[in-house]
Structure formats: structure tokens, C-alpha cells
XYZ file of C-alpha atoms in Angstrom:
695
model
C 160.814 65.761 30.828
C 159.759 68.680 32.730
C 156.596 70.575 32.219
C 155.408 73.691 34.174
C 152.967 76.617 33.122
C 155.117 79.716 33.309
C 154.824 83.130 32.361
C 156.222 83.689 28.782
C 158.606 86.557 29.833
C 159.894 84.336 32.541
C 160.983 81.363 29.415
C 163.022 84.470 27.868
C 164.931 86.025 30.833
C 168.437 85.149 31.534
C 171.568 84.134 29.363
C 170.054 81.771 27.112
C 169.725 81.406 23.362
C 166.601 79.371 21.784
C 167.382 77.885 17.886
C 164.743 76.703 15.583
C 166.429 73.901 14.005
C 167.533 74.216 10.272
C 165.044 71.488 8.930
C 162.217 73.498 10.640
C 159.993 75.465 8.477
C 160.481 78.946 7.602
C 158.186 81.464 9.903
C 155.046 81.741 8.436
C 152.619 83.247 10.701
C 150.742 86.317 8.829
C 148.537 89.290 9.767
C 145.383 87.125 10.945
C 147.687 85.357 13.942
C 149.299 88.673 14.793
C 146.338 90.441 15.003
C 144.093 87.756 17.195
C 147.560 87.626 19.286
C 147.656 91.729 19.934
C 143.764 91.350 20.372
C 143.821 88.756 23.404
C 147.532 91.122 24.527
C 145.096 94.207 24.682
C 142.277 92.262 26.687
C 144.035 90.898 29.508
C 146.486 93.372 29.891
C 143.277 96.003 30.538
C 141.442 93.248 32.708
C 142.784 93.753 36.521
C 140.847 90.647 37.123
C 142.771 88.581 34.464
C 145.614 86.723 35.949
C 146.869 84.861 33.201
C 146.312 83.893 29.601
C 147.405 80.727 27.894
C 149.346 80.878 24.371
C 150.120 76.897 24.192
C 153.551 74.830 24.387
C 157.296 75.755 24.141
C 158.741 72.286 23.489
C 162.630 72.835 23.694
C 165.784 70.383 24.194
C 169.301 71.092 24.963
C 171.192 71.809 22.078
C 174.712 70.648 23.320
C 175.963 69.538 26.891
C 174.661 72.778 28.290
C 177.899 73.853 30.624
C 178.191 77.172 28.623
C 177.400 80.369 30.412
C 175.044 81.010 27.721
C 172.875 77.497 27.267
C 171.492 76.644 23.822
C 168.072 75.181 23.330
C 166.757 73.328 20.293
C 162.877 75.069 19.515
C 160.949 71.304 18.884
C 157.354 73.179 19.022
C 156.216 76.466 19.419
C 158.100 78.207 17.107
C 155.574 80.559 15.523
C 154.465 81.587 19.131
C 157.970 82.566 20.011
C 159.205 83.998 17.003
C 155.745 86.626 16.878
C 156.522 87.459 19.975
C 159.844 88.157 19.911
C 158.980 90.446 17.020
C 156.403 92.162 19.263
C 158.887 92.778 21.882
C 161.035 93.964 19.140
C 158.614 96.483 17.813
C 157.970 97.591 21.836
C 161.290 98.436 21.741
C 161.627 100.437 18.968
C 158.317 102.048 20.335
C 159.805 103.218 23.703
C 163.118 104.314 22.031
C 161.200 106.635 19.558
C 159.427 108.123 22.457
C 162.974 108.366 24.456
C 163.905 110.710 21.510
C 160.383 113.176 21.598
C 159.619 113.475 25.396
C 162.177 114.683 27.696
C 163.086 112.029 30.701
C 162.864 113.121 34.132
C 163.941 111.890 37.407
C 161.746 109.600 39.278
C 159.490 110.765 41.808
C 158.869 108.683 44.810
C 155.808 106.971 45.157
C 155.250 107.391 40.990
C 153.368 103.906 39.743
C 155.996 101.562 37.370
C 155.462 102.416 33.829
C 156.646 100.314 31.053
C 160.433 98.584 30.789
C 162.881 101.011 29.328
C 164.334 100.093 25.565
C 167.800 98.916 27.456
C 165.482 96.651 29.757
C 163.683 94.902 27.079
C 166.645 94.147 25.163
C 168.457 92.625 27.762
C 165.644 90.611 29.289
C 164.321 89.268 26.289
C 166.044 90.474 23.177
C 169.744 89.852 23.434
C 172.144 88.231 25.745
C 174.765 91.665 26.547
C 177.689 89.362 27.333
C 177.247 86.981 24.266
C 179.742 86.390 21.000
C 178.913 86.419 17.690
C 175.784 84.380 17.091
C 175.171 83.692 20.940
C 174.500 87.504 20.952
C 170.681 87.135 20.689
C 167.876 84.856 22.540
C 165.929 83.372 19.787
C 168.546 82.374 16.557
C 166.196 81.482 13.331
C 166.959 79.802 10.634
C 168.116 81.039 7.469
C 166.976 84.215 6.060
C 164.404 84.987 9.150
C 167.525 84.941 11.235
C 169.407 87.173 8.737
C 166.562 89.613 8.912
C 166.065 89.330 12.464
C 169.400 90.199 13.270
C 169.258 93.272 11.193
C 166.394 94.595 12.904
C 167.312 93.868 16.413
C 170.881 95.537 15.663
C 169.346 98.470 13.880
C 171.156 97.673 10.346
C 169.299 97.675 6.915
C 167.824 94.474 5.856
C 169.713 91.812 3.746
C 169.346 91.608 0.020
C 167.234 88.616 0.990
C 164.806 89.598 3.550
C 162.350 87.393 5.223
C 159.057 89.301 4.145
C 156.852 87.455 7.251
C 159.479 88.537 9.643
C 159.686 92.358 8.979
C 156.158 92.865 8.019
C 155.193 91.254 11.110
C 157.322 94.086 13.340
C 155.971 96.925 10.538
C 152.337 95.604 11.855
C 153.253 95.653 15.506
C 154.647 99.247 15.303
C 151.367 100.122 13.654
C 149.367 98.642 16.859
C 151.867 100.345 19.065
C 151.629 103.899 17.745
C 148.430 104.876 19.814
C 148.345 101.914 22.066
C 148.900 102.349 25.519
C 152.276 100.987 26.592
C 151.633 99.673 29.697
C 148.749 98.044 29.508
C 150.033 95.827 26.349
C 153.074 95.486 28.412
C 150.925 94.227 31.486
C 149.354 91.548 29.170
C 152.845 90.901 27.588
C 153.584 89.621 31.260
C 150.258 87.628 31.685
C 151.140 85.429 29.013
C 151.791 81.603 30.228
C 153.219 79.181 28.153
C 153.464 75.495 28.985
C 157.588 75.040 29.767
C 158.244 71.487 28.257
C 162.105 70.806 28.575
C 163.256 67.672 27.473
C 166.311 65.536 28.798
C 168.907 64.746 26.250
C 168.861 60.848 26.286
C 166.156 60.336 27.951
C 162.974 61.905 25.849
C 162.082 61.393 22.492
C 161.604 64.511 20.743
C 159.933 63.189 18.073
C 157.437 61.226 19.816
C 156.380 64.434 21.703
C 156.473 66.350 18.639
C 154.019 63.948 16.588
C 151.671 64.230 19.649
C 151.759 67.674 19.692
C 151.061 67.739 15.436
C 148.347 64.785 15.750
C 145.719 66.444 13.679
C 147.997 67.346 11.347
C 146.346 70.312 10.382
C 149.527 72.912 10.600
C 152.266 70.480 9.238
C 152.352 69.102 5.886
C 153.718 65.019 5.398
C 156.511 66.684 4.174
C 157.215 68.451 7.340
C 156.968 65.650 9.458
C 159.489 63.591 7.386
C 162.075 66.390 7.332
C 161.710 66.653 11.477
C 161.516 62.901 11.671
C 165.027 62.325 10.074
C 167.234 65.209 11.410
C 165.359 65.754 14.674
C 167.311 63.373 16.848
C 170.419 64.486 15.536
C 173.073 66.970 17.223
C 172.435 70.423 15.703
C 175.925 70.399 13.292
C 175.304 67.293 12.056
C 171.394 68.437 11.264
C 173.090 71.419 9.746
C 175.115 69.090 7.579
C 172.671 67.044 6.043
C 170.448 69.556 5.933
C 172.425 71.809 3.356
C 173.727 68.435 2.015
C 170.467 66.789 1.132
C 167.020 68.505 2.190
C 167.673 71.819 0.927
C 168.829 70.737 -2.242
C 165.542 68.579 -2.905
C 163.627 71.704 -1.494
C 165.339 74.032 -4.161
C 164.672 71.378 -7.184
C 160.897 71.570 -6.090
C 160.558 74.980 -5.753
C 157.261 76.993 -4.625
C 155.903 73.260 -5.120
C 157.596 71.906 -2.306
C 155.074 72.290 0.211
C 152.548 69.664 -1.817
C 154.251 68.037 -4.291
C 157.061 66.539 -1.918
C 154.611 64.698 -0.377
C 153.098 63.205 -3.590
C 156.901 62.175 -4.206
C 157.349 60.211 -1.057
C 154.141 58.323 -2.136
C 155.600 57.558 -5.529
C 158.699 57.048 -3.987
C 157.455 54.303 -1.464
C 155.277 53.159 -3.703
C 158.395 51.592 -5.033
C 159.899 50.774 -2.211
C 157.417 48.744 -0.443
C 155.454 47.761 -3.859
C 151.778 47.936 -1.753
C 148.835 46.097 -3.754
C 146.844 49.539 -3.503
C 147.640 53.218 -3.722
C 149.321 54.903 -0.208
C 146.670 57.168 1.264
C 147.770 60.571 1.355
C 147.364 61.270 4.979
C 149.501 58.329 5.881
C 152.492 58.954 3.940
C 154.492 60.267 7.051
C 153.800 57.207 8.802
C 154.790 54.776 6.222
C 157.946 56.768 5.480
C 158.881 56.463 9.598
C 158.578 52.811 9.341
C 160.619 52.561 5.969
C 163.340 54.831 6.915
C 163.830 52.898 10.314
C 163.996 49.628 8.595
C 166.524 51.269 6.144
C 168.851 52.659 8.882
C 169.182 49.380 10.574
C 171.181 48.268 7.414
C 172.092 51.004 5.697
C 174.033 54.110 6.527
C 171.984 57.469 7.215
C 173.906 59.327 4.007
C 173.218 56.352 1.771
C 169.450 56.307 2.775
C 169.252 60.375 2.235
C 171.544 60.045 -1.087
C 169.224 57.738 -2.773
C 165.770 59.895 -1.584
C 168.182 62.853 -2.851
C 168.515 60.770 -6.294
C 164.835 60.018 -6.574
C 163.339 63.493 -5.792
C 165.467 64.630 -8.530
C 164.123 62.202 -11.056
C 160.798 62.589 -9.937
C 161.241 66.905 -10.614
C 163.362 65.944 -14.226
C 160.332 64.226 -15.058
C 157.144 66.409 -13.157
C 158.685 69.886 -13.474
C 160.469 69.633 -16.868
C 164.118 69.950 -15.351
C 165.362 67.120 -17.704
C 168.412 68.595 -19.594
C 167.838 65.946 -22.571
C 165.573 67.601 -25.379
C 164.153 64.756 -26.525
C 163.406 62.895 -23.147
C 161.894 66.503 -21.484
C 159.576 66.761 -24.996
C 158.238 63.004 -24.395
C 157.786 63.319 -20.817
C 155.445 66.100 -21.768
C 153.224 64.105 -23.661
C 152.784 61.552 -21.451
C 151.920 63.795 -18.596
C 149.608 65.265 -20.884
C 147.923 61.528 -20.959
C 148.605 60.335 -17.541
C 148.829 61.891 -13.926
C 150.159 58.521 -12.349
C 153.068 58.272 -14.359
C 156.106 59.540 -11.629
C 156.786 55.851 -9.675
C 157.157 53.998 -13.096
C 159.648 56.859 -14.679
C 161.575 56.916 -11.262
C 162.421 53.605 -11.784
C 163.411 54.293 -15.329
C 165.143 56.751 -14.475
C 167.366 54.513 -12.247
C 168.210 52.330 -14.568
C 168.737 55.160 -17.035
C 170.741 57.021 -14.345
C 172.327 55.010 -11.977
C 172.618 51.321 -13.852
C 173.297 52.692 -17.359
C 171.131 49.712 -18.443
C 168.843 51.980 -20.191
C 170.583 53.876 -23.315
C 168.477 57.468 -24.224
C 167.307 56.341 -27.227
C 165.316 53.378 -25.098
C 164.620 55.767 -22.173
C 162.488 57.413 -25.178
C 161.132 54.494 -26.490
C 160.068 53.340 -23.633
C 157.984 56.533 -23.064
C 156.624 56.611 -26.604
C 155.438 52.885 -25.669
C 153.818 53.972 -23.072
C 152.442 56.697 -24.842
C 150.818 54.387 -27.411
C 149.231 52.502 -24.533
C 147.365 55.321 -22.946
C 146.573 57.050 -25.990
C 145.226 53.749 -27.745
C 143.282 52.640 -24.940
C 141.853 56.065 -24.303
C 140.752 56.141 -28.252
C 139.382 52.611 -27.880
C 137.281 53.862 -24.892
C 138.733 51.185 -22.543
C 138.815 51.614 -19.291
C 141.428 53.927 -17.143
C 140.598 53.158 -13.639
C 143.428 52.625 -11.503
C 145.659 53.501 -13.445
C 148.361 54.675 -10.564
C 148.494 51.350 -9.368
C 148.522 50.001 -12.932
C 151.470 52.002 -13.090
C 153.241 51.081 -10.083
C 152.892 47.713 -11.054
C 154.668 47.910 -14.280
C 157.584 49.291 -11.999
C 157.602 46.644 -10.024
C 158.178 44.619 -13.345
C 160.900 46.641 -14.437
C 164.692 44.367 -14.784
C 167.777 45.692 -13.758
C 169.472 44.281 -16.414
C 166.945 44.455 -19.272
C 164.327 47.410 -18.307
C 162.847 47.712 -21.845
C 162.303 44.512 -22.705
C 160.745 43.591 -19.376
C 158.674 46.896 -19.682
C 157.104 45.636 -22.798
C 156.934 42.498 -21.631
C 154.973 43.535 -19.001
C 152.344 45.297 -20.964
C 151.657 42.466 -22.898
C 151.175 40.126 -19.939
C 148.584 42.326 -18.533
C 145.616 41.168 -18.195
C 142.693 41.364 -20.820
C 141.111 44.585 -19.417
C 144.058 46.125 -19.503
C 145.344 45.049 -22.502
C 147.563 47.193 -25.544
C 144.517 47.661 -28.219
C 145.373 45.914 -31.196
C 145.604 47.840 -34.695
C 142.231 46.584 -35.597
C 140.851 47.947 -32.410
C 142.650 51.166 -32.648
C 141.996 52.049 -36.394
C 137.715 51.056 -36.024
C 137.722 53.215 -32.949
C 139.701 56.339 -35.182
C 137.436 55.809 -37.995
C 134.011 55.448 -36.401
C 134.059 57.244 -33.028
C 132.986 61.132 -32.277
C 136.678 62.131 -31.593
C 135.517 65.309 -30.919
C 133.860 63.750 -27.458
C 137.093 62.417 -26.671
C 138.943 63.917 -23.689
C 142.040 63.953 -25.589
C 140.709 65.376 -28.720
C 143.762 68.153 -29.005
C 146.020 66.297 -28.130
C 145.268 63.669 -30.942
C 145.333 67.157 -33.705
C 148.067 68.756 -32.237
C 150.237 65.252 -32.529
C 149.229 64.401 -36.101
C 150.027 67.798 -37.272
C 153.232 67.973 -35.454
C 154.879 64.559 -35.002
C 158.077 63.680 -36.514
C 158.359 66.696 -37.922
C 161.513 69.386 -37.807
C 159.314 72.245 -38.346
C 156.744 71.927 -35.491
C 153.966 74.470 -35.442
C 152.844 75.722 -31.868
C 148.867 74.989 -31.864
C 148.796 76.001 -28.029
C 146.608 78.886 -29.008
C 144.471 77.076 -31.321
C 141.030 75.480 -31.029
C 139.365 72.942 -32.893
C 137.471 73.420 -36.098
C 134.628 71.615 -37.834
C 135.061 71.916 -41.751
C 131.026 70.730 -42.122
C 129.541 73.255 -39.112
C 128.067 72.273 -35.448
C 125.308 74.651 -36.490
C 121.860 72.106 -36.884
C 120.547 74.684 -39.406
C 122.959 74.820 -41.972
C 123.380 77.286 -44.791
C 121.492 76.078 -48.185
C 125.243 76.420 -49.904
C 126.305 73.218 -47.394
C 122.613 71.501 -47.599
C 122.815 72.095 -51.214
C 126.621 70.336 -51.352
C 125.382 67.524 -49.380
C 122.310 66.454 -51.078
C 118.671 65.577 -49.702
C 120.453 62.961 -46.817
C 122.420 66.404 -45.193
C 120.582 65.956 -41.876
C 121.622 62.330 -41.452
C 125.525 63.251 -43.205
C 125.558 65.574 -40.566
C 124.450 63.798 -37.425
C 127.044 60.888 -38.587
C 130.189 62.618 -39.792
C 129.968 65.980 -38.027
C 132.574 64.799 -35.120
C 134.783 62.300 -36.729
C 138.378 62.317 -37.089
C 137.983 63.342 -41.273
C 135.649 66.821 -40.221
C 137.916 68.074 -37.107
C 141.002 70.403 -37.774
C 142.987 72.793 -36.137
C 142.867 76.655 -36.376
C 143.741 79.997 -35.196
C 140.540 81.333 -36.644
C 137.869 79.414 -35.361
C 135.108 82.295 -35.130
C 135.965 83.936 -38.363
C 135.447 80.467 -40.178
C 132.146 80.119 -38.160
C 129.326 78.300 -40.402
C 130.509 79.943 -43.419
C 129.903 77.849 -46.856
C 133.224 75.402 -47.226
C 134.091 77.900 -50.149
C 133.775 80.395 -47.900
C 136.412 78.593 -45.716
C 138.922 78.187 -47.948
C 139.196 81.370 -50.449
C 138.657 84.046 -47.214
C 141.765 85.887 -45.917
C 143.598 83.507 -43.638
C 140.949 80.392 -44.628
C 142.139 77.174 -45.371
C 143.800 77.798 -48.333
C 146.197 80.366 -46.322
C 146.825 78.002 -43.630
C 150.478 76.235 -42.987
C 149.235 73.303 -40.930
C 149.884 69.844 -42.538
C 146.316 69.366 -41.150
C 144.879 71.244 -43.917
C 146.917 70.638 -46.772
C 143.872 67.884 -47.855
C 140.503 70.271 -47.214
C 142.509 73.507 -49.212
C 143.023 70.673 -52.347
C 139.170 69.957 -52.263
C 136.297 71.250 -54.062
C 133.674 69.927 -52.250
C 133.052 68.783 -48.733
C 130.591 65.866 -48.525
C 130.616 62.755 -46.898
C 133.435 60.738 -49.225
C 136.107 63.739 -48.285
C 135.469 63.508 -45.009
C 135.552 59.290 -44.676
C 138.846 59.456 -46.979
C 140.297 62.164 -44.837
C 139.589 60.261 -41.759
C 140.980 57.027 -43.461
C 144.239 59.129 -44.071
C 144.557 60.634 -40.365
C 143.723 57.003 -39.021
C 146.870 55.739 -40.923
C 149.038 58.432 -39.911
C 147.821 57.766 -36.126
C 148.724 54.164 -36.549
C 152.364 55.022 -37.338
C 152.716 57.264 -34.343
C 151.191 55.321 -31.643
C 152.558 51.808 -32.888
C 151.417 48.945 -31.827
C 153.463 46.921 -29.353
C 156.277 44.332 -30.339
C 157.907 42.131 -27.674
C 160.133 39.134 -28.378
C 157.843 36.464 -27.674
C 160.465 34.191 -25.877
C 160.750 36.744 -23.430
C 157.220 36.861 -23.046
C 157.124 33.167 -22.207
C 160.399 33.411 -20.208
C 158.376 35.912 -18.043
C 155.670 33.815 -17.365
C 157.719 30.600 -16.302
C 159.623 32.496 -14.221
C 156.702 33.533 -12.449
C 155.518 30.172 -12.246
C 158.766 28.988 -10.915
C 158.197 31.649 -8.070
C 154.539 30.419 -7.064
C 156.118 26.934 -6.937
C 158.026 27.459 -4.399
C 155.408 28.245 -2.178
C 154.640 24.606 -2.134
C 156.031 21.356 -2.437
C 155.751 17.661 -3.481
C 156.118 16.540 -0.080
C 152.753 18.484 0.802
C 150.698 16.664 -2.101
C 148.311 14.123 -0.411
C 149.488 10.571 -1.994
C 147.952 7.645 -0.629
C 150.252 4.943 -0.729
C 149.218 3.418 -3.919
C 148.899 6.682 -5.902
C 152.557 7.465 -4.362
C 154.068 4.235 -5.652
C 152.420 5.384 -9.103
C 153.766 8.431 -9.403
C 157.153 7.374 -7.992
C 156.948 4.653 -11.266
C 155.748 7.637 -14.031
C 158.103 10.128 -12.765
C 161.055 9.421 -14.428
C 159.497 9.235 -17.494
C 157.898 12.880 -17.277
C 161.348 13.865 -16.445
C 163.126 12.011 -19.530
C 160.539 13.222 -21.940
C 162.214 15.514 -24.946
C 165.190 17.093 -24.741
C 164.180 20.704 -23.750
C 164.546 21.101 -19.610
C 161.150 20.119 -17.918
C 159.966 22.093 -14.902
C 158.292 20.008 -12.356
C 155.954 23.042 -10.392
C 153.890 21.794 -7.214
C 150.798 23.736 -6.762
C 148.657 23.529 -3.510
C 146.759 19.892 -4.792
C 148.433 19.035 -8.125
C 151.719 18.611 -9.836
C 152.706 21.143 -13.378
C 155.308 19.657 -15.762
C 156.541 22.519 -18.157
C 158.854 23.472 -20.869
C 157.197 26.973 -21.258
C 153.417 25.997 -21.016
C 152.415 23.284 -19.107
C 151.974 20.256 -21.151
C 150.704 18.134 -18.017
C 149.247 18.548 -14.628
C 148.994 15.218 -12.318
C 146.277 14.874 -9.844
C 146.842 12.776 -7.081
C 143.208 10.903 -6.560
C 142.383 8.196 -3.896
C 143.772 4.978 -5.347
C 145.492 6.109 -8.805
C 146.396 9.359 -10.572
C 144.730 11.439 -12.828
C 146.941 13.333 -16.218
C 145.493 16.040 -17.831
C 147.608 16.584 -20.853
C 147.574 19.744 -23.011
C 146.638 18.327 -26.119
C 143.450 18.086 -27.965
C 141.241 14.958 -27.498
C 141.071 14.021 -30.998
C 144.460 14.382 -31.598
C 144.972 11.443 -28.937
C 146.466 7.934 -30.276
C 144.878 5.860 -27.638
C 145.381 1.993 -27.939
C 143.794 1.492 -24.599
C 140.453 3.773 -24.895
C 141.091 4.839 -21.614
C 141.346 8.679 -22.438
C 138.590 10.986 -22.127
C 137.821 14.603 -23.356
C 138.456 16.804 -20.466
C 136.597 19.292 -22.191
C 133.412 17.845 -21.577
C 133.880 17.721 -17.917
C 131.653 20.600 -15.904
C 134.569 20.874 -13.507
C 137.791 19.206 -12.567
C 138.607 19.373 -8.833
C 141.778 21.182 -8.167
C 142.681 21.806 -11.522
C 145.112 24.990 -12.117
C 145.584 24.633 -16.036
C 143.263 24.405 -18.605
C 141.979 20.599 -18.876
C 142.321 18.845 -22.013
C 142.535 14.956 -22.835
C 142.320 12.920 -19.221
C 144.158 9.640 -18.530
C 143.578 7.866 -15.323
C 146.383 5.300 -14.040
C 145.175 2.425 -11.473
C 148.227 0.068 -11.687
C 151.022 -0.582 -13.510
C 149.718 -1.821 -16.625
C 148.536 1.665 -17.323
C 151.748 3.378 -17.275
C 152.850 1.766 -20.358
C 149.609 2.864 -21.758
C 150.260 6.576 -20.824
């Protein structure tokens, strides 16, 4: 690596071309940055004492073996400064051309002070290579529409159909500034600009490491920018172009205008699936996690395959998050789930993989899987259960999805969650729907909309509706309401106001206001005219009291139970999964490491064959750190090595024991059993061979 302070004009002078790699960001400096640069140039150009003005670094590396007459360099850092100064010089040349057309040229006079350069000199020194052919004509080659626009401006052609606005607008900005400027002063200022010229050596310097150090603050580049540059930077320019156009550009197009921030979120969720961390990855550490993951993957997987998988999962992400899924039914269930939870993508991408690549999840099963998740989340919301850490919960569910049976394994994982994360029962769900104030619930509108439209082929768009209280919220109820509700009207209003039976949807909330019930029904656009199924019961009632509110609430709660059903799962599959986990845990231990003394070991060797021969089902012998458990599905026996004896804990009630020896004890009366890993049942101590027959 060679680094030196160098006037910016010297950097551009001579036959050469600086290329902005295709994977870099588009040119993005705006008027504020251009104005600051202009002021700096104007200031330093007008100060005879100022020798130089430092503007940062330009880092580049050879794009090829530079034996060509016009060497080409890939810009690693400094794109924005290099491009902006090129646009200023382009505008400067145009201003000089304009002056030539309006002011007659005179012969040079001896002793005349040197003025600004000619337009041809600006063009030759800083903008174009006189002998360059094709793309090598330009000293700066931008990417995509940026370059098309710059080339058109340099060549005096019309702008392309899709022009780069920032490129064109900044040239216009500099032309405005140059209109009344002292051109000699401006040119002096440009010549005083100094950069740190950092030329990297191919095959020796690591451009990505230098790039990272230059952007270590993370203020200028998103995690997505860092990731893209890391993947493509070390490759030769033709390969960069091929991989960018084949993989990265399609992802950018899929993410659309949200690419800058949503790609970061996608990579975080993708890494959650790949790395299976125990907690959410921090947003500012995504790049470093990806870098480690990518390097490890690249050791055994071809780069194209790594990028192909990333592109595939990116498509899954946008299909779910940006409603790009072509199947209507899937798109609808995705939309509903997104309204309930923001952290669904890792699990959705895992299910998508089974649906799209593996083919082990049918379209109908995919729909069912999403509806199960909707039911799980919504029931918990209604039951006011904890919804913290949903991101990690959804990620953990994704980890438990099995390739061969994704839907079954999802249901099993939901069933096996800790009690605090459980799937609410029908009893819990119904009680909450009937007794809680649903109006205060965050998902109240979602609840009412689903009650209205679920299962219907004639759905009503409720997006412009609002929630209406049939019995009004006004504490000073009208006399008609008080008379209808009776002497206890105040208590009835307080109790039933926000309950499910008293809330509905309408497009005429303001019109209904706190009118009497009969008016709400019979006025124009009243409940009697309402097309909503939600309002059918209301318009059929002659009065609206505690009785009607309770009855309607019960009907709607029963409908909600059908829309968001309880979890149904094969219990054998649950037991299989539990056993599989126990077997996996046991693999970390071994019988040989258990601390048997000689007596206990001799007793164990005699009793062990008898245990393994019990029953017709397969018995699994699973060591823990200090004990030994025996299972078919559930644990039926735990063996504890003790000093000169064995202690057996049998998974049966003490009252059910047939004990002719009288040696069995009720383990539930013990306050503590050292090293126990399973619930303690009946206890039996073996001290000698005679006790074995009794066991």
C-alpha cells in the first residue's frame, strides 16, 4: 500500500480511469454537501496564505493488471468526493465554454497573468482521456444510471430516459454558483484541494479490511452496504459485475425503496435461522456476524451457492413482508399475522423453505401453519398474557421445524412451550372474551373485523370504519338510555360499556353519537340499514340492556372460538419429540462417568439387565450428570449411585406400590432428593443382593 498527500488535480491528471464498482451505492451527495465543498473551495482560493485544504482520502486498487495504456482503478473509498469534484469540473468546463461564446478571444500578451484553463484543458486534464476508446474515454466511470447521466453531460448529449437526479441536479447547482463567481479564484481553490492518495497493491493489501477501518463509525454506510461490499470487493471486476447483476441487483429490486433498512432486518433474521443464537442479534453487529458466517460457509460451499441461498431467502422475506406472494390465500394469512406480530420473518422463511425448496409443506398446510400462529398470538393477546420476547420465541419455533414434517413439528413445538408461553385453552379464551374490556385491547379492531369477515366470500372493507359503542360512552346518558337500563344504569354502563357485546364497527360513528337506541337503529344509515353481519343482532333488538349485551357477547365469543381454534396436535408426536430431546441431552453424558463405588457398581450390574428386560416396548437408558434415567416415553425409573448402595426412584404413587419387604418409602414426603432430575415417586434402597429380588 502506498499513501501520500497529493493535490486532487494531480490525481486525475494523465491517462487513467477510476471505476466505481458496481456493488457500491449510487451517488448520493445533496445540495448541503455540495454547498459546503463550494464554500471551502471559494475560501481557500481567495486566501493567498492558504497552501492546501484537506478533503479526505481516495482509496483505490488496480482493476486489472495495469499494463494497458489507460490503467483502470477500482475506487474503494472516496466515491462521493471524487464524483462531486468531477461534477464541479464538468460545470466549470461548461461555464468556460459559455464565456468563449460570448467574449471574443484576444492574443496572449507578454506578461499577462495566467488565468483559468481553457475548456479543452479541463477536459483533457480532469474529465476525459483524449485517446481512450469506448468506456475508457472517461476518467471517472460511475455505476449504472449515474454513469449514463455523467457520460451524457460530458458528451453534450440529451439525458437518458432514466437519469440520475443527483448527478444532474448537482451539475446545475455548480453552474448556478459559477454564474457570478471569480473563475480564477475557484480554479485556484480546486488546485489547493489535497487528498490522501491511497493506492493498494493487488494480491498484497486487503481492501475490505481497509474499507472497514475507514467506515468503522458506521455513520455513512448501512449494514447492507458493508455486507454487499464485503462479498464482492475482493473479486475481479467482471466477476463483480456478474454476481451483482445475477444476485444482488435482483434482491435490491425486490426490496424496492425499503432496501436501505429492510435488507439489514432481513440479514438479521436470516442469520437468526443459520446461527441459532440464544438471543436477538444487535442491529449494529449484523455485518460482523454475517462476515463470520460467510467466511465459514465459503470454506465448504461455492460462492454462487451461498449467494443463491441468500437470494432465495430474501425472496421469501419480501414475499411475506412486502405482500409479493402470488398466492392469494397465503398473502391474506400473511397480512393478518403481520398485523399481530412484527417478528414473524425467521419462522416464515423457515416454513417457506419447506414449501418452496423441499416440497414437504403443501399450500394448504402452509396456510394452516400461519393460521395456527395467528390463533396462538391472538389468543394470548386477548387473555392478556405476556407478549415480550416474541422475536426469540418465533426464532425458537423456527429452530424446531423439521424438514420432513414441518406442520406437525410446528404444532408440537407450540404445545411444548413453557407454561408462560402456552397456547391458551378454550376456557381461558372464552372467559377473556366474555369478561374483559375488549375496547381497551390493542387488537380490538382486528377482532371485530375478523368477526365480520372471517369465512365470507363477500367481505366488507372495514378500513375506513371505526369502533362504535352501542350503549354510549357519555357518562351523562340521555334520559332514554337511563330509562331503558333501569335504576342501576350507572353500574350497568360501567360494567358492560367496553365488553364485546356492546362494541361494533360503523362508518357513521359521529352520526350515531350518544343518540337513543331506537334512533341509532332507525335514522338514515342507522343499524337497520347496516350491511354488516356484526350488526344483524343489534338491529333485531327492541331494547338494549345488560341482557342483550351479554347475549351478543356470548354469540360473538362462540364465533371467535371457531375463527381462532385451540391447538390440535398428535400427542404421540409430542411424546416422540420429548423423548428425542431427552436422548440428545443424554449424549452429553455417559454411564462410565457416573460415580459408582465398588458395592454400588456390583449391585447396578446385577439389576441393569432386569431393568432393560422390562415390558415389550423399547427402553431407553439415558445418563445425566449424576444419575441414570430409564424411559419408554416418560421416565419410569431414576437410579441414584449412593455410598455402598443404590437408590431407586420409581414413577408411581406410593399408595400403588405392592411392597412385601416394607422397604419402600414415599418420596413425596422428602423435602429434597440430591441430584434428582425427574419427579420423585416411590423410593427403594438396594443395599445387597437380597434387596434386588424385592425390587
